[in-house]
Amino acid sequence: MDSIVLSKKEFNDLRNLVYSTSGINLHEGKLELLKSKIAKRMRLTKKSLKDYLRYLNTDEKEVIEFIDTVTTNHSFFFRENKSIEYIINQFNNHPQKDKKEFKIWCAACSTGDEPYSVAVQLKNLGLSFSIMATDISHTVLDTAARGIYKTEKLKKVPLPILHRFFQKGTGKYTGYIKVKKDITRHIMFKKFNLIKDPAPQMNFDAVLCRNVMIYFDAQTSEKVINKLYQTIVPKGFFAIGNAESLMNLTHNYKSIKKIPSLYIK
Ligand SMILES: C[S@@+](CC[C@H](N)C(=O)[O-])C[C@H]1O[C@@H](n2cnc3c(N)ncnc32)[C@H](O)[C@@H]1O
């Protein structure tokens, strides 16, 4: 049995739980996906539907399992790289670049493709930097910390960078690539919930929050972007995804005409 019967009330309760935990707005179109996920988790936890739904309400980790199902963790190396390229160029032109350590926060980093993409480009220019990379999901963070990827995820990485910062797998790792230690040591992966966790008391030169706000409603997005604003240095950068927009949200970011997904504080 791969599906279950979920009443309207049960679906609405689940929807409210996911919303209050993660800010993600579930629509009816996700019902079938949710039902098969519930069936799978019921089998694994050996619980009835009623017991499982009750258990969900007491275990945030289990709710995040759902979030993994209804959002996509899809990411790849050098995705939407224009805004990253722009930020890095600006860093490279910084008058104090030789003395400065650039601080970056990838605030919904998924499996790590994004922070590693930023890191290899900074390293390639010899800039000094540290990256905090966060996500709500421990599953993706585990993958990120391992730093091992299917080769196809790196199709967009320029060859000189690929050869310099990645190691080709052999034997059982044929078809995989590993990020070299020289890169991983600059990145700290940790759990951070954009909705529930308070803004860290840190000053970042750039914050990336890309391809996660597509799951949020306007009210939630507005709260998130203003929370992140507090963590950015004056004239620091804020990047969102190409499919996202800050239009109709109240905020103090200034847009950068050449790159619609990039803002400055
Ligand atoms: C599509 S991925 C984006 C990855 C990367 N930023 C990119 O653009 O390729 C969206 C990520 O947002 C994470 N996410 C969803 N809700 C979140 C929340 N409330 N706080 C932090 N991360 C969240 C998901 O776990 C997922 O890994």
Coordinates of C-alpha atoms and ligand atoms in Angstrom, one line a residue:
M1 CA 0.0 0.0 0.0
D2 CA 1.5 3.3 -1.1
S3 CA -1.2 5.7 -0.3
I4 CA -3.5 6.5 2.6
V5 CA -6.7 8.4 3.1
L6 CA -6.2 11.8 4.6
S7 CA -9.2 13.8 5.7
K8 CA -9.4 17.5 4.9
K9 CA -8.9 18.3 8.6
E10 CA -5.8 16.0 8.8
F11 CA -4.4 17.7 5.7
N12 CA -5.0 21.1 7.1
D13 CA -3.5 20.3 10.4
L14 CA -0.4 19.0 8.6
R15 CA -0.3 22.1 6.4
N16 CA -0.4 24.3 9.5
L17 CA 2.3 22.3 11.2
V18 CA 4.6 22.6 8.2
Y19 CA 3.9 26.3 7.9
S20 CA 4.6 27.1 11.5
T21 CA 7.8 25.0 11.5
S22 CA 9.3 26.1 8.2
G23 CA 7.2 28.9 6.6
I24 CA 6.5 26.6 3.7
N25 CA 3.0 27.0 2.3
L26 CA 1.7 23.6 1.2
H27 CA -1.0 23.7 -1.5
E28 CA -3.5 21.0 -2.4
G29 CA -1.3 19.9 -5.3
K30 CA 1.1 18.4 -2.8
L31 CA -1.6 16.1 -1.3
E32 CA -0.6 13.0 -3.2
L33 CA 3.1 13.5 -2.5
L34 CA 2.3 14.0 1.2
K35 CA 0.2 10.9 1.4
S36 CA 2.8 8.6 -0.1
K37 CA 5.4 10.2 2.3
I38 CA 3.1 9.6 5.3
A39 CA 2.6 5.9 4.2
K40 CA 6.3 5.4 3.9
R41 CA 7.0 7.0 7.3
M42 CA 4.1 5.0 8.9
R43 CA 5.7 1.8 7.7
L44 CA 9.2 2.8 9.0
T45 CA 7.9 3.9 12.4
K46 CA 5.4 1.1 12.6
K47 CA 2.6 3.5 13.6
S48 CA -1.0 3.9 12.6
L49 CA -2.1 7.0 10.8
K50 CA -3.5 8.5 14.0
D51 CA -0.5 7.7 16.0
Y52 CA 1.9 8.9 13.3
L53 CA 0.1 12.3 13.0
R54 CA 0.2 12.7 16.8
Y55 CA 3.9 11.8 16.8
L56 CA 4.6 14.5 14.1
N57 CA 3.2 17.1 16.4
T58 CA 5.8 16.2 19.1
D59 CA 8.9 15.7 16.9
E60 CA 10.3 18.6 14.9
K61 CA 12.8 16.4 13.2
E62 CA 10.0 14.3 11.8
V63 CA 8.3 17.4 10.5
I64 CA 11.5 18.4 8.7
E65 CA 11.4 15.0 7.0
F66 CA 8.2 16.3 5.4
I67 CA 9.7 19.6 4.4
D68 CA 12.4 17.6 2.6
T69 CA 9.6 16.0 0.6
V70 CA 7.6 19.0 -0.3
T71 CA 10.4 21.4 -1.1
T72 CA 13.0 20.5 -3.5
N73 CA 16.6 20.3 -2.3
H74 CA 17.6 20.5 -5.9
S75 CA 20.8 22.4 -6.4
F76 CA 23.9 22.2 -8.5
F77 CA 27.4 23.8 -8.8
F78 CA 27.6 27.2 -10.4
R79 CA 23.8 27.5 -10.5
E80 CA 22.7 31.1 -11.3
N81 CA 26.3 32.2 -11.0
K82 CA 25.9 35.7 -12.3
S83 CA 25.1 37.2 -8.9
I84 CA 27.9 35.3 -7.3
E85 CA 30.4 36.3 -10.0
Y86 CA 29.4 40.0 -9.4
I87 CA 29.9 39.8 -5.7
I88 CA 33.3 38.1 -6.0
N89 CA 34.4 40.7 -8.6
Q90 CA 33.5 43.4 -6.1
F91 CA 35.4 41.6 -3.4
N92 CA 38.4 41.3 -5.7
N93 CA 38.3 45.1 -6.3
H94 CA 38.1 45.9 -2.6
P95 CA 41.0 48.2 -1.7
Q96 CA 41.7 46.2 1.4
K97 CA 41.3 42.8 -0.2
D98 CA 44.7 41.5 0.9
K99 CA 44.1 42.2 4.5
K100 CA 40.4 41.3 4.7
E101 CA 38.6 38.0 5.4
F102 CA 35.3 38.1 3.4
K103 CA 32.4 36.6 5.4
I104 CA 29.6 35.0 3.5
W105 CA 26.4 33.3 4.6
C106 CA 24.6 30.8 2.4
A107 CA 21.3 30.8 4.2
A108 CA 19.5 27.8 2.6
C109 CA 22.5 25.9 1.3
S110 CA 20.8 22.5 0.6
T111 CA 23.5 19.9 -0.2
G112 CA 26.3 22.4 -0.3
D113 CA 26.7 23.0 -4.0
E114 CA 26.2 26.7 -3.5
P115 CA 28.7 27.4 -0.7
Y116 CA 31.3 25.2 -2.4
S117 CA 30.7 27.1 -5.7
V118 CA 31.3 30.4 -3.9
A119 CA 34.3 29.0 -2.1
V120 CA 36.2 27.7 -5.1
Q121 CA 35.8 31.0 -7.0
L122 CA 37.1 33.0 -4.0
K123 CA 40.0 30.6 -3.5
N124 CA 40.8 30.7 -7.2
L125 CA 41.4 34.5 -6.8
G126 CA 43.5 34.0 -3.7
L127 CA 41.0 35.9 -1.5
S128 CA 40.7 35.1 2.2
F129 CA 37.2 34.1 3.3
S130 CA 34.9 32.1 5.6
I131 CA 31.5 30.8 4.8
M132 CA 28.6 29.9 7.1
A133 CA 26.3 27.5 5.3
T134 CA 22.9 26.7 6.8
D135 CA 19.7 24.8 6.1
I136 CA 16.7 23.6 8.0
S137 CA 17.3 20.0 7.0
H138 CA 19.9 17.8 8.7
T139 CA 19.8 15.4 5.8
V140 CA 21.1 17.9 3.2
L141 CA 23.6 19.2 5.7
D142 CA 25.1 15.7 6.2
T143 CA 25.5 15.5 2.4
A144 CA 27.0 18.9 2.3
A145 CA 29.6 18.1 5.0
R146 CA 30.6 15.0 3.2
G147 CA 31.4 17.0 0.0
I148 CA 31.0 14.1 -2.4
Y149 CA 28.8 14.6 -5.5
K150 CA 27.8 12.9 -8.7
T151 CA 30.0 14.3 -11.5
E152 CA 26.9 15.5 -13.4
K153 CA 26.2 18.1 -10.7
L154 CA 29.5 19.8 -11.6
K155 CA 28.8 20.2 -15.3
K156 CA 28.9 24.0 -15.1
V157 CA 32.2 24.2 -13.2
P158 CA 35.0 25.7 -15.4
L159 CA 37.6 23.0 -16.1
P160 CA 40.6 24.8 -14.4
I161 CA 38.6 25.2 -11.2
L162 CA 37.3 21.6 -11.5
H163 CA 40.9 20.3 -11.7
R164 CA 42.2 22.5 -9.0
F165 CA 39.7 22.0 -6.2
F166 CA 38.0 18.7 -6.8
Q167 CA 39.2 15.1 -6.7
K168 CA 37.9 12.5 -9.1
G169 CA 36.6 9.3 -7.4
T170 CA 37.9 5.9 -8.4
G171 CA 36.7 2.3 -7.6
K172 CA 33.3 2.5 -5.9
Y173 CA 33.5 6.2 -6.2
T174 CA 33.7 6.2 -10.0
G175 CA 31.3 8.9 -11.3
Y176 CA 31.7 10.9 -8.1
I177 CA 33.8 13.9 -7.2
K178 CA 35.0 15.1 -3.8
V179 CA 35.7 18.6 -2.7
K180 CA 39.3 19.0 -1.6
K181 CA 40.0 19.8 2.1
D182 CA 41.6 23.1 1.1
I183 CA 38.1 24.2 0.3
T184 CA 36.0 22.4 2.9
R185 CA 38.0 23.9 5.7
H186 CA 36.6 27.4 4.9
I187 CA 33.0 26.4 5.4
M188 CA 31.0 25.7 8.5
F189 CA 27.8 23.9 8.0
K190 CA 25.1 24.2 10.6
K191 CA 21.3 24.0 11.1
F192 CA 19.4 27.2 10.9
N193 CA 15.7 27.7 10.5
L194 CA 15.0 31.0 8.7
I195 CA 11.6 31.2 10.3
K196 CA 12.3 30.3 13.9
D197 CA 15.9 31.0 14.6
P198 CA 17.0 34.5 15.6
A199 CA 19.4 36.4 13.4
P200 CA 23.0 35.5 14.3
Q201 CA 25.0 38.4 15.8
M202 CA 27.4 38.5 12.8
N203 CA 28.4 40.8 10.1
F204 CA 28.5 39.3 6.6
D205 CA 29.8 40.9 3.5
A206 CA 27.3 38.9 1.5
V207 CA 24.2 36.8 2.3
L208 CA 22.8 34.4 -0.2
C209 CA 19.2 33.3 0.3
R210 CA 18.4 31.7 -3.0
N211 CA 15.5 29.5 -4.2
V212 CA 13.9 29.0 -0.8
M213 CA 11.5 32.0 -0.7
I214 CA 9.6 30.5 -3.6
Y215 CA 8.1 28.3 -1.0
F216 CA 7.2 31.2 1.4
D217 CA 4.2 33.6 1.3
A218 CA 4.8 37.3 1.1
Q219 CA 4.5 37.8 4.9
T220 CA 7.0 35.2 5.7
S221 CA 9.5 36.3 2.9
E222 CA 9.3 39.9 4.3
K223 CA 10.2 38.7 7.8
V224 CA 13.0 36.6 6.5
I225 CA 14.6 39.3 4.3
N226 CA 14.5 41.8 7.1
K227 CA 16.0 39.4 9.6
L228 CA 18.8 38.7 7.2
Y229 CA 19.3 42.5 6.6
Q230 CA 20.4 42.9 10.2
T231 CA 23.3 40.5 9.6
I232 CA 24.8 42.3 6.5
V233 CA 27.5 45.0 6.7
P234 CA 26.6 48.4 5.2
K235 CA 27.1 48.1 1.4
G236 CA 27.1 44.4 1.7
F237 CA 25.3 42.1 -0.8
F238 CA 22.1 40.2 -0.6
A239 CA 21.3 37.6 -3.3
I240 CA 18.0 35.9 -4.0
G241 CA 17.1 33.3 -6.7
N242 CA 16.4 34.2 -10.3
A243 CA 12.8 33.2 -9.9
E244 CA 12.3 35.2 -6.8
S245 CA 11.6 38.9 -6.3
L246 CA 11.5 41.5 -3.4
M247 CA 8.8 43.4 -5.3
N248 CA 5.8 44.1 -3.1
L249 CA 7.8 43.5 0.1
T250 CA 8.8 46.2 2.5
H251 CA 12.5 46.4 2.9
N252 CA 15.6 48.7 2.7
Y253 CA 17.7 46.9 0.2
K254 CA 18.8 48.7 -2.9
S255 CA 18.6 46.9 -6.2
I256 CA 21.5 46.4 -8.6
K257 CA 20.2 47.2 -12.1
K258 CA 22.5 44.8 -14.0
I259 CA 21.6 41.8 -11.8
P260 CA 17.9 41.6 -10.9
S261 CA 18.5 39.0 -8.2
L262 CA 21.1 41.0 -6.4
Y263 CA 20.7 43.7 -3.8
I264 CA 23.0 45.9 -1.7
K265 CA 22.4 47.1 1.8
Ligands
LIG1 C1 16.0 24.5 -3.6 S1 17.0 24.4 -2.2 C2 18.1 25.9 -2.6 C3 19.5 25.5 -2.5 C4 20.5 26.6 -3.0 N1 20.3 27.8 -2.3 C5 20.3 26.9 -4.5 O1 19.8 28.0 -4.9 O2 20.7 26.0 -5.3 C6 16.0 25.1 -0.9 C7 16.5 24.7 0.5 O3 15.8 25.5 1.5 C8 15.7 24.8 2.6 N2 14.7 25.3 3.5 C9 13.3 25.2 3.4 N3 12.7 25.9 4.4 C10 13.7 26.4 5.2 C11 13.7 27.2 6.4 N4 12.6 27.6 7.0 N5 14.9 27.5 6.9 C12 16.1 27.2 6.3 N6 16.1 26.4 5.2 C13 15.0 26.1 4.6 C14 15.4 23.4 2.1 O4 15.7 22.4 3.1 C15 16.2 23.3 0.9 O5 17.5 22.6 1.1

